[in-house]
């Protein structure tokens, strides 16, 4: 049997295969509230054949959004808008629904990518950003506000509030976003964290706030449901956050009950130099898994079914997550199953679509007519 189509159990959640639809920002919300675009996007990709669809970076407070179009879960309106979308998914899809909880920190108040993606100053409709230290992301940008004790408490409580909302919505799993140069990664990296208090300096101090947030989320989410964390395994900048520190962070998370590490990289500095190529980040998932024994998710330009199969079959990672590959081929899981001899669950409305030569692709199906 294909390794990619073997089940995996994460606490009380059993996934039928090892394929995840990666959280992908859509920049299409209104004041954090999901729109018709999200209804279409989420329902479509919940039928991809992946065992889990992860909702995009969902921000815990309004000033923590990357752009004014980013999704949030910080209000009753945000929560209410997601409910009918999730109800629709549950009617027609067996995929688990995860959610990535996030705060953009100093990378907030940005224009949407197709509008240039740069910082929008307060005087032009943006907002004051916050960060571990008053260090801008790019030279020439306005500095963020360094978080004080009250700010740190507010953000921890915002993560808890959003976790409780996610639980009320019936979300199956949560991923805490600690990567890509956003707030929790900003605390981890010495490039962005210049604090001299208990939240800066040593590795233990830089890990402190991200670990506090993880602990708070874990405590607020049902005990039988999994909580993972996305990390940037390296900053790709000399003197920045690196794999060795990531492994120490993962060990600390393991002691706190983390259910997986989603091993990405980069994002904290425009000076990064990333050697892009298919599977360029798999090495990080592999190293973290070997050094900690934690389940890992491999990400990064994985689009070929045989490549995904090799990653899981060789033990380099326990799961693979696809983003752009899923947007380009929203039935990627079906096609991977057909290629690798796997089985996927699909709604009966689509049963007749399986290829003539692969009548077992969708499991046991019957279809009659007069």
mmCIF file of C-alpha atoms in Angstrom:
data_model
loop_
_atom_site.group_PDB
_atom_site.id
_atom_site.type_symbol
_atom_site.label_atom_id
_atom_site.label_comp_id
_atom_site.label_asym_id
_atom_site.label_seq_id
_atom_site.Cartn_x
_atom_site.Cartn_y
_atom_site.Cartn_z
ATOM 1 C CA UNK A 1 0.000 0.000 0.000
ATOM 2 C CA UNK A 2 1.111 3.561 -0.691
ATOM 3 C CA UNK A 3 2.711 5.182 2.358
ATOM 4 C CA UNK A 4 1.056 8.482 1.389
ATOM 5 C CA UNK A 5 -2.366 6.830 1.678
ATOM 6 C CA UNK A 6 -1.808 5.159 5.030
ATOM 7 C CA UNK A 7 -3.837 6.618 7.930
ATOM 8 C CA UNK A 8 -2.211 8.619 10.720
ATOM 9 C CA UNK A 9 -3.597 9.298 14.189
ATOM 10 C CA UNK A 10 -3.086 12.630 15.959
ATOM 11 C CA UNK A 11 -4.645 12.414 19.436
ATOM 12 C CA UNK A 12 -8.333 11.646 18.794
ATOM 13 C CA UNK A 13 -8.155 12.628 15.121
ATOM 14 C CA UNK A 14 -7.496 9.943 12.518
ATOM 15 C CA UNK A 15 -6.531 11.161 9.041
ATOM 16 C CA UNK A 16 -7.136 8.734 6.175
ATOM 17 C CA UNK A 17 -3.965 9.815 4.358
ATOM 18 C CA UNK A 18 -0.876 11.967 4.835
ATOM 19 C CA UNK A 19 -1.870 14.842 2.531
ATOM 20 C CA UNK A 20 -2.690 18.293 3.946
ATOM 21 C CA UNK A 21 -3.926 21.379 2.128
ATOM 22 C CA UNK A 22 -1.559 23.998 3.483
ATOM 23 C CA UNK A 23 -2.990 27.224 4.951
ATOM 24 C CA UNK A 24 -2.965 29.833 2.174
ATOM 25 C CA UNK A 25 -3.793 33.509 2.687
ATOM 26 C CA UNK A 26 -6.561 34.655 0.338
ATOM 27 C CA UNK A 27 -6.546 38.394 1.233
ATOM 28 C CA UNK A 28 -10.296 38.434 0.592
ATOM 29 C CA UNK A 29 -11.876 39.016 4.012
ATOM 30 C CA UNK A 30 -13.677 42.178 5.106
ATOM 31 C CA UNK A 31 -12.581 43.395 8.559
ATOM 32 C CA UNK A 32 -11.444 39.839 9.247
ATOM 33 C CA UNK A 33 -14.812 38.391 8.180
ATOM 34 C CA UNK A 34 -14.908 35.525 5.667
ATOM 35 C CA UNK A 35 -16.715 36.234 2.386
ATOM 36 C CA UNK A 36 -18.254 34.278 -0.501
ATOM 37 C CA UNK A 37 -14.710 33.778 -1.814
ATOM 38 C CA UNK A 38 -13.871 31.747 1.300
ATOM 39 C CA UNK A 39 -17.037 29.684 0.871
ATOM 40 C CA UNK A 40 -15.971 28.764 -2.667
ATOM 41 C CA UNK A 41 -12.285 28.289 -1.846
ATOM 42 C CA UNK A 42 -12.715 26.145 1.276
ATOM 43 C CA UNK A 43 -15.526 23.981 -0.107
ATOM 44 C CA UNK A 44 -13.588 23.400 -3.317
ATOM 45 C CA UNK A 45 -10.338 22.319 -1.663
ATOM 46 C CA UNK A 46 -12.107 20.258 0.993
ATOM 47 C CA UNK A 47 -12.854 17.876 -1.914
ATOM 48 C CA UNK A 48 -9.205 17.654 -3.039
ATOM 49 C CA UNK A 49 -8.630 14.179 -1.611
ATOM 50 C CA UNK A 50 -6.381 15.558 1.155
ATOM 51 C CA UNK A 51 -7.208 14.196 4.593
ATOM 52 C CA UNK A 52 -7.015 17.669 6.147
ATOM 53 C CA UNK A 53 -7.669 21.176 4.873
ATOM 54 C CA UNK A 54 -6.080 23.930 6.987
ATOM 55 C CA UNK A 55 -7.798 27.306 6.938
ATOM 56 C CA UNK A 56 -5.456 30.185 6.127
ATOM 57 C CA UNK A 57 -3.614 32.274 8.733
ATOM 58 C CA UNK A 58 -6.510 33.404 10.917
ATOM 59 C CA UNK A 59 -5.537 36.414 12.948
ATOM 60 C CA UNK A 60 -6.173 36.839 16.629
ATOM 61 C CA UNK A 61 -6.556 40.629 16.631
ATOM 62 C CA UNK A 62 -7.252 43.243 13.978
ATOM 63 C CA UNK A 63 -3.805 44.855 14.146
ATOM 64 C CA UNK A 64 -2.272 41.406 13.781
ATOM 65 C CA UNK A 65 -3.573 40.971 10.223
ATOM 66 C CA UNK A 66 -0.987 40.924 7.442
ATOM 67 C CA UNK A 67 -3.314 42.949 5.209
ATOM 68 C CA UNK A 68 -6.716 44.564 5.570
ATOM 69 C CA UNK A 69 -8.031 41.592 3.575
ATOM 70 C CA UNK A 70 -6.750 38.905 5.933
ATOM 71 C CA UNK A 71 -9.006 36.532 7.826
ATOM 72 C CA UNK A 72 -9.601 36.917 11.550
ATOM 73 C CA UNK A 73 -11.425 35.202 14.392
ATOM 74 C CA UNK A 74 -11.364 38.089 16.836
ATOM 75 C CA UNK A 75 -15.066 39.020 16.774
ATOM 76 C CA UNK A 76 -18.523 37.491 16.852
ATOM 77 C CA UNK A 77 -18.928 38.525 13.204
ATOM 78 C CA UNK A 78 -15.756 36.618 12.240
ATOM 79 C CA UNK A 79 -17.000 33.520 14.032
ATOM 80 C CA UNK A 80 -20.510 33.737 12.579
ATOM 81 C CA UNK A 81 -19.257 34.059 8.995
ATOM 82 C CA UNK A 82 -17.225 30.836 9.215
ATOM 83 C CA UNK A 83 -20.083 28.735 10.600
ATOM 84 C CA UNK A 84 -22.119 28.272 7.363
ATOM 85 C CA UNK A 85 -18.912 27.588 5.410
ATOM 86 C CA UNK A 86 -17.912 24.830 7.805
ATOM 87 C CA UNK A 87 -21.457 23.450 7.886
ATOM 88 C CA UNK A 88 -21.331 23.143 4.095
ATOM 89 C CA UNK A 89 -17.962 21.386 4.196
ATOM 90 C CA UNK A 90 -19.283 18.885 6.754
ATOM 91 C CA UNK A 91 -22.233 18.004 4.501
ATOM 92 C CA UNK A 92 -20.134 16.938 1.544
ATOM 93 C CA UNK A 93 -16.551 16.268 2.658
ATOM 94 C CA UNK A 94 -14.905 13.853 5.084
ATOM 95 C CA UNK A 95 -11.761 16.005 5.330
ATOM 96 C CA UNK A 96 -10.678 17.207 8.747
ATOM 97 C CA UNK A 97 -10.655 21.003 9.047
ATOM 98 C CA UNK A 98 -7.692 22.641 10.714
ATOM 99 C CA UNK A 99 -7.082 26.316 11.377
ATOM 100 C CA UNK A 100 -3.822 28.240 11.588
ATOM 101 C CA UNK A 101 -3.901 30.917 14.317
ATOM 102 C CA UNK A 102 -1.587 33.832 13.662
ATOM 103 C CA UNK A 103 -0.393 37.333 14.467
ATOM 104 C CA UNK A 104 1.698 39.197 11.893
ATOM 105 C CA UNK A 105 3.498 41.527 14.310
ATOM 106 C CA UNK A 106 5.727 43.973 12.428
ATOM 107 C CA UNK A 107 4.741 42.458 9.044
ATOM 108 C CA UNK A 108 1.144 43.630 9.518
ATOM 109 C CA UNK A 109 -0.424 46.674 7.820
ATOM 110 C CA UNK A 110 0.758 45.508 4.396
ATOM 111 C CA UNK A 111 -0.855 45.955 1.005
ATOM 112 C CA UNK A 112 -2.241 42.818 -0.624
ATOM 113 C CA UNK A 113 0.409 41.014 -2.713
ATOM 114 C CA UNK A 114 -1.239 41.975 -5.999
ATOM 115 C CA UNK A 115 -1.158 45.596 -4.780
ATOM 116 C CA UNK A 116 2.596 45.496 -4.120
ATOM 117 C CA UNK A 117 2.629 43.914 -0.656
ATOM 118 C CA UNK A 118 4.519 46.760 1.028
ATOM 119 C CA UNK A 119 3.934 48.409 4.414
ATOM 120 C CA UNK A 120 1.013 50.856 4.382
ATOM 121 C CA UNK A 121 1.881 53.828 6.630
ATOM 122 C CA UNK A 122 -0.670 54.956 9.207
ATOM 123 C CA UNK A 123 -1.205 58.214 7.322
ATOM 124 C CA UNK A 124 -2.206 56.248 4.219
ATOM 125 C CA UNK A 125 -4.748 53.982 5.908
ATOM 126 C CA UNK A 126 -2.476 51.483 7.633
ATOM 127 C CA UNK A 127 -2.076 50.946 11.351
ATOM 128 C CA UNK A 128 0.622 50.931 14.008
ATOM 129 C CA UNK A 129 2.283 47.531 14.118
ATOM 130 C CA UNK A 130 3.732 45.770 17.165
ATOM 131 C CA UNK A 131 6.746 43.498 17.611
ATOM 132 C CA UNK A 132 9.199 42.224 20.217
ATOM 133 C CA UNK A 133 11.427 45.244 19.520
ATOM 134 C CA UNK A 134 11.113 48.572 17.720
ATOM 135 C CA UNK A 135 13.041 47.241 14.721
ATOM 136 C CA UNK A 136 11.427 47.618 11.270
ATOM 137 C CA UNK A 137 11.242 44.647 8.911
ATOM 138 C CA UNK A 138 12.847 46.621 6.066
ATOM 139 C CA UNK A 139 15.159 49.600 6.068
ATOM 140 C CA UNK A 140 13.206 52.823 5.679
ATOM 141 C CA UNK A 141 9.951 51.453 7.106
ATOM 142 C CA UNK A 142 8.265 52.938 10.175
ATOM 143 C CA UNK A 143 9.303 51.081 13.303
ATOM 144 C CA UNK A 144 6.838 48.803 15.104
ATOM 145 C CA UNK A 145 5.900 49.440 18.709
ATOM 146 C CA UNK A 146 7.836 47.217 21.132
ATOM 147 C CA UNK A 147 5.344 45.153 23.133
ATOM 148 C CA UNK A 148 5.170 45.821 26.852
ATOM 149 C CA UNK A 149 3.824 43.446 29.509
ATOM 150 C CA UNK A 150 0.246 44.554 28.891
ATOM 151 C CA UNK A 151 0.631 44.003 25.149
ATOM 152 C CA UNK A 152 2.034 40.516 25.626
ATOM 153 C CA UNK A 153 -0.858 39.656 27.948
ATOM 154 C CA UNK A 154 -3.399 41.024 25.446
ATOM 155 C CA UNK A 155 -1.997 38.896 22.628
ATOM 156 C CA UNK A 156 -1.833 35.718 24.739
ATOM 157 C CA UNK A 157 -5.454 36.248 25.709
ATOM 158 C CA UNK A 158 -6.372 36.916 22.066
ATOM 159 C CA UNK A 159 -4.905 33.536 21.074
ATOM 160 C CA UNK A 160 -6.970 31.911 23.839
ATOM 161 C CA UNK A 161 -10.166 33.692 22.772
ATOM 162 C CA UNK A 162 -9.689 32.620 19.155
ATOM 163 C CA UNK A 163 -8.925 29.054 20.210
ATOM 164 C CA UNK A 164 -12.208 28.916 22.105
ATOM 165 C CA UNK A 165 -14.038 30.298 19.070
ATOM 166 C CA UNK A 166 -12.362 27.666 16.870
ATOM 167 C CA UNK A 167 -13.494 24.959 19.296
ATOM 168 C CA UNK A 168 -17.076 26.265 19.183
ATOM 169 C CA UNK A 169 -16.936 26.110 15.391
ATOM 170 C CA UNK A 170 -15.928 22.453 15.571
ATOM 171 C CA UNK A 171 -12.441 22.935 14.141
ATOM 172 C CA UNK A 172 -10.633 19.577 14.270
ATOM 173 C CA UNK A 173 -7.049 20.791 14.730
ATOM 174 C CA UNK A 174 -5.113 24.007 15.319
ATOM 175 C CA UNK A 175 -1.737 25.041 13.967
ATOM 176 C CA UNK A 176 -0.012 27.910 15.798
ATOM 177 C CA UNK A 177 1.882 30.083 13.304
ATOM 178 C CA UNK A 178 5.453 30.539 14.482
ATOM 179 C CA UNK A 179 7.038 31.003 11.055
ATOM 180 C CA UNK A 180 7.533 33.299 8.047
ATOM 181 C CA UNK A 181 8.651 36.351 9.981
ATOM 182 C CA UNK A 182 5.366 36.846 11.824
ATOM 183 C CA UNK A 183 5.104 37.728 15.506
ATOM 184 C CA UNK A 184 6.073 34.461 17.215
ATOM 185 C CA UNK A 185 8.959 33.977 14.780
ATOM 186 C CA UNK A 186 9.981 37.591 15.483
ATOM 187 C CA UNK A 187 10.413 36.630 19.147
ATOM 188 C CA UNK A 188 12.480 33.567 18.232
ATOM 189 C CA UNK A 189 14.899 35.232 15.823
ATOM 190 C CA UNK A 190 17.814 37.356 17.085
ATOM 191 C CA UNK A 191 17.409 39.406 13.895
ATOM 192 C CA UNK A 192 14.093 40.837 15.098
ATOM 193 C CA UNK A 193 14.291 40.311 18.860
ATOM 194 C CA UNK A 194 16.605 42.814 20.551
ATOM 195 C CA UNK A 195 14.916 42.760 23.952
ATOM 196 C CA UNK A 196 16.935 42.831 27.163
ATOM 197 C CA UNK A 197 14.207 41.489 29.475
ATOM 198 C CA UNK A 198 13.141 37.868 30.088
ATOM 199 C CA UNK A 199 11.795 37.663 26.502
ATOM 200 C CA UNK A 200 15.075 38.441 24.742
ATOM 201 C CA UNK A 201 18.748 37.549 24.580
ATOM 202 C CA UNK A 202 19.281 33.864 25.309
ATOM 203 C CA UNK A 203 17.569 31.105 23.349
ATOM 204 C CA UNK A 204 15.476 30.212 26.405
ATOM 205 C CA UNK A 205 14.313 33.825 26.674
ATOM 206 C CA UNK A 206 13.532 34.184 22.961
ATOM 207 C CA UNK A 207 11.484 30.983 23.091
ATOM 208 C CA UNK A 208 9.555 32.099 26.164
ATOM 209 C CA UNK A 209 6.670 34.031 24.571
ATOM 210 C CA UNK A 210 6.020 31.558 21.719
ATOM 211 C CA UNK A 211 5.951 28.751 24.298
ATOM 212 C CA UNK A 212 3.580 30.735 26.508
ATOM 213 C CA UNK A 213 1.257 31.200 23.532
ATOM 214 C CA UNK A 214 1.431 27.507 22.653
ATOM 215 C CA UNK A 215 0.665 26.527 26.263
ATOM 216 C CA UNK A 216 -2.314 28.892 26.319
ATOM 217 C CA UNK A 217 -3.722 27.536 23.051
ATOM 218 C CA UNK A 218 -3.179 23.920 24.091
ATOM 219 C CA UNK A 219 -4.965 24.495 27.405
ATOM 220 C CA UNK A 220 -7.946 26.197 25.713
ATOM 221 C CA UNK A 221 -8.520 23.542 23.005
ATOM 222 C CA UNK A 222 -10.228 20.195 23.687
ATOM 223 C CA UNK A 223 -7.673 17.685 24.997
ATOM 224 C CA UNK A 224 -8.567 15.054 22.378
ATOM 225 C CA UNK A 225 -7.933 17.436 19.475
ATOM 226 C CA UNK A 226 -4.387 18.041 18.153
ATOM 227 C CA UNK A 227 -2.392 21.279 18.184
ATOM 228 C CA UNK A 228 0.677 21.634 15.962
ATOM 229 C CA UNK A 229 3.077 24.458 15.215
ATOM 230 C CA UNK A 230 4.528 25.858 12.021
ATOM 231 C CA UNK A 231 8.130 26.982 12.342
ATOM 232 C CA UNK A 232 10.685 28.636 10.126
ATOM 233 C CA UNK A 233 13.555 26.177 10.485
ATOM 234 C CA UNK A 234 16.109 28.779 9.400
ATOM 235 C CA UNK A 235 16.133 32.489 8.572
ATOM 236 C CA UNK A 236 18.554 31.841 5.684
ATOM 237 C CA UNK A 237 20.580 34.752 7.114
ATOM 238 C CA UNK A 238 23.951 34.552 8.869
ATOM 239 C CA UNK A 239 23.524 35.021 12.623
ATOM 240 C CA UNK A 240 19.773 34.457 12.519
ATOM 241 C CA UNK A 241 17.470 31.678 13.677
ATOM 242 C CA UNK A 242 18.721 28.290 12.489
ATOM 243 C CA UNK A 243 17.989 24.566 12.492
ATOM 244 C CA UNK A 244 19.852 23.839 15.731
ATOM 245 C CA UNK A 245 17.719 26.409 17.582
ATOM 246 C CA UNK A 246 14.595 25.069 15.862
ATOM 247 C CA UNK A 247 15.346 21.588 17.188
ATOM 248 C CA UNK A 248 15.686 22.955 20.730
ATOM 249 C CA UNK A 249 12.388 24.793 20.297
ATOM 250 C CA UNK A 250 10.752 21.593 19.001
ATOM 251 C CA UNK A 251 12.029 19.685 22.045
ATOM 252 C CA UNK A 252 10.469 22.296 24.321
ATOM 253 C CA UNK A 253 7.203 22.021 22.385
ATOM 254 C CA UNK A 254 7.307 18.217 22.622
ATOM 255 C CA UNK A 255 7.484 18.507 26.406
ATOM 256 C CA UNK A 256 4.320 20.608 26.211
ATOM 257 C CA UNK A 257 2.397 18.122 24.083
ATOM 258 C CA UNK A 258 2.725 19.482 20.548
ATOM 259 C CA UNK A 259 1.246 17.080 17.978
ATOM 260 C CA UNK A 260 3.288 18.012 14.913
ATOM 261 C CA UNK A 261 5.910 20.426 13.609
ATOM 262 C CA UNK A 262 5.203 21.981 10.205
ATOM 263 C CA UNK A 263 8.744 22.698 9.000
ATOM 264 C CA UNK A 264 8.946 25.745 6.749
ATOM 265 C CA UNK A 265 11.641 28.460 6.607
ATOM 266 C CA UNK A 266 12.453 32.120 6.031
ATOM 267 C CA UNK A 267 10.400 35.289 6.183
ATOM 268 C CA UNK A 268 11.990 37.349 8.937
ATOM 269 C CA UNK A 269 14.469 39.322 6.824
ATOM 270 C CA UNK A 270 14.609 40.682 3.257
ATOM 271 C CA UNK A 271 18.304 39.668 3.299
ATOM 272 C CA UNK A 272 17.407 35.978 3.161
ATOM 273 C CA UNK A 273 18.917 33.888 0.378
ATOM 274 C CA UNK A 274 16.749 30.822 -0.244
ATOM 275 C CA UNK A 275 17.874 28.026 -2.611
ATOM 276 C CA UNK A 276 14.447 27.271 -4.084
ATOM 277 C CA UNK A 277 13.727 23.885 -5.653
ATOM 278 C CA UNK A 278 11.310 20.951 -5.289
ATOM 279 C CA UNK A 279 11.330 19.763 -1.686
ATOM 280 C CA UNK A 280 13.973 22.297 -0.614
ATOM 281 C CA UNK A 281 12.618 22.298 2.958
ATOM 282 C CA UNK A 282 12.164 18.538 3.389
ATOM 283 C CA UNK A 283 15.610 18.393 5.019
ATOM 284 C CA UNK A 284 14.227 20.389 7.950
ATOM 285 C CA UNK A 285 11.244 18.099 8.546
ATOM 286 C CA UNK A 286 13.641 15.146 8.350
ATOM 287 C CA UNK A 287 16.128 16.598 10.863
ATOM 288 C CA UNK A 288 13.442 17.669 13.349
ATOM 289 C CA UNK A 289 11.769 14.251 13.156
ATOM 290 C CA UNK A 290 15.060 12.387 13.666
ATOM 291 C CA UNK A 291 16.262 14.603 16.527
ATOM 292 C CA UNK A 292 12.974 14.856 18.459
ATOM 293 C CA UNK A 293 10.809 11.925 17.392
ATOM 294 C CA UNK A 294 7.949 14.347 16.706
ATOM 295 C CA UNK A 295 5.603 13.928 13.728
ATOM 296 C CA UNK A 296 6.537 16.441 11.048
ATOM 297 C CA UNK A 297 4.913 17.977 7.987
ATOM 298 C CA UNK A 298 7.111 18.605 4.953
ATOM 299 C CA UNK A 299 6.316 21.660 2.837
ATOM 300 C CA UNK A 300 7.862 23.632 -0.005
ATOM 301 C CA UNK A 301 7.368 23.146 -3.747
ATOM 302 C CA UNK A 302 6.108 19.567 -3.394
ATOM 303 C CA UNK A 303 3.876 18.937 -6.395
ATOM 304 C CA UNK A 304 4.751 15.477 -7.742
ATOM 305 C CA UNK A 305 2.898 12.467 -6.286
ATOM 306 C CA UNK A 306 5.927 10.165 -6.428
ATOM 307 C CA UNK A 307 8.052 12.781 -4.672
ATOM 308 C CA UNK A 308 5.423 13.090 -1.905
ATOM 309 C CA UNK A 309 5.308 9.291 -1.628
ATOM 310 C CA UNK A 310 9.098 9.088 -1.303
ATOM 311 C CA UNK A 311 9.137 11.723 1.455
ATOM 312 C CA UNK A 312 6.664 9.770 3.591
ATOM 313 C CA UNK A 313 7.840 6.249 2.667
ATOM 314 C CA UNK A 314 11.456 7.085 3.536
ATOM 315 C CA UNK A 315 10.455 8.497 6.926
ATOM 316 C CA UNK A 316 11.668 12.036 6.181
ATOM 317 C CA UNK A 317 8.276 13.366 7.268
ATOM 318 C CA UNK A 318 4.936 11.959 8.407
ATOM 319 C CA UNK A 319 2.801 14.201 6.204
ATOM 320 C CA UNK A 320 3.178 16.533 3.238
ATOM 321 C CA UNK A 321 1.345 19.847 2.829
ATOM 322 C CA UNK A 322 0.678 21.416 -0.562
ATOM 323 C CA UNK A 323 -0.300 24.997 -1.295
ATOM 324 C CA UNK A 324 0.332 26.209 -4.841
ATOM 325 C CA UNK A 325 0.123 22.654 -6.147
ATOM 326 C CA UNK A 326 -3.409 22.386 -4.770
ATOM 327 C CA UNK A 327 -4.475 25.712 -6.260
ATOM 328 C CA UNK A 328 -3.247 24.565 -9.666
ATOM 329 C CA UNK A 329 -4.788 21.104 -9.331
ATOM 330 C CA UNK A 330 -7.695 21.156 -6.836
ATOM 331 C CA UNK A 331 -8.072 17.352 -7.199
ATOM 332 C CA UNK A 332 -4.387 16.650 -6.523
ATOM 333 C CA UNK A 333 -5.239 13.989 -3.949
ATOM 334 C CA UNK A 334 -7.406 12.086 -6.421
ATOM 335 C CA UNK A 335 -4.685 12.104 -9.047
ATOM 336 C CA UNK A 336 -2.021 11.062 -6.525
ATOM 337 C CA UNK A 337 -4.195 8.159 -5.392
ATOM 338 C CA UNK A 338 -4.703 7.062 -8.997
ATOM 339 C CA UNK A 339 -0.953 7.172 -9.607
ATOM 340 C CA UNK A 340 0.100 5.467 -6.370
ATOM 341 C CA UNK A 341 -2.681 2.922 -5.912
ATOM 342 C CA UNK A 342 -4.404 4.738 -3.070
ATOM 343 C CA UNK A 343 -8.079 5.250 -2.266
ATOM 344 C CA UNK A 344 -9.833 8.574 -1.640
ATOM 345 C CA UNK A 345 -13.290 9.384 -0.353
ATOM 346 C CA UNK A 346 -15.373 11.606 -2.631
ATOM 347 C CA UNK A 347 -19.052 12.565 -2.643
ATOM 348 C CA UNK A 348 -21.368 10.207 -4.583
ATOM 349 C CA UNK A 349 -22.156 13.028 -6.998
ATOM 350 C CA UNK A 350 -18.609 12.543 -8.366
ATOM 351 C CA UNK A 351 -18.364 8.746 -8.321
ATOM 352 C CA UNK A 352 -18.879 8.436 -12.056
ATOM 353 C CA UNK A 353 -15.729 10.461 -12.709
ATOM 354 C CA UNK A 354 -13.242 7.738 -11.747
ATOM 355 C CA UNK A 355 -11.205 6.434 -14.696
ATOM 356 C CA UNK A 356 -12.401 3.246 -16.394
ATOM 357 C CA UNK A 357 -9.180 1.461 -15.443
ATOM 358 C CA UNK A 358 -9.406 2.441 -11.744
ATOM 359 C CA UNK A 359 -12.781 1.367 -10.472
ATOM 360 C CA UNK A 360 -11.512 1.091 -6.884
ATOM 361 C CA UNK A 361 -10.110 4.638 -6.716
ATOM 362 C CA UNK A 362 -13.094 5.892 -4.695
ATOM 363 C CA UNK A 363 -13.488 2.690 -2.676
ATOM 364 C CA UNK A 364 -16.699 0.643 -2.889
ATOM 365 C CA UNK A 365 -19.147 2.514 -5.071
ATOM 366 C CA UNK A 366 -22.397 1.533 -6.729
ATOM 367 C CA UNK A 367 -24.242 3.497 -9.353
ATOM 368 C CA UNK A 368 -27.450 2.407 -10.999
ATOM 369 C CA UNK A 369 -29.948 3.830 -13.435
ATOM 370 C CA UNK A 370 -33.187 2.795 -15.116
#
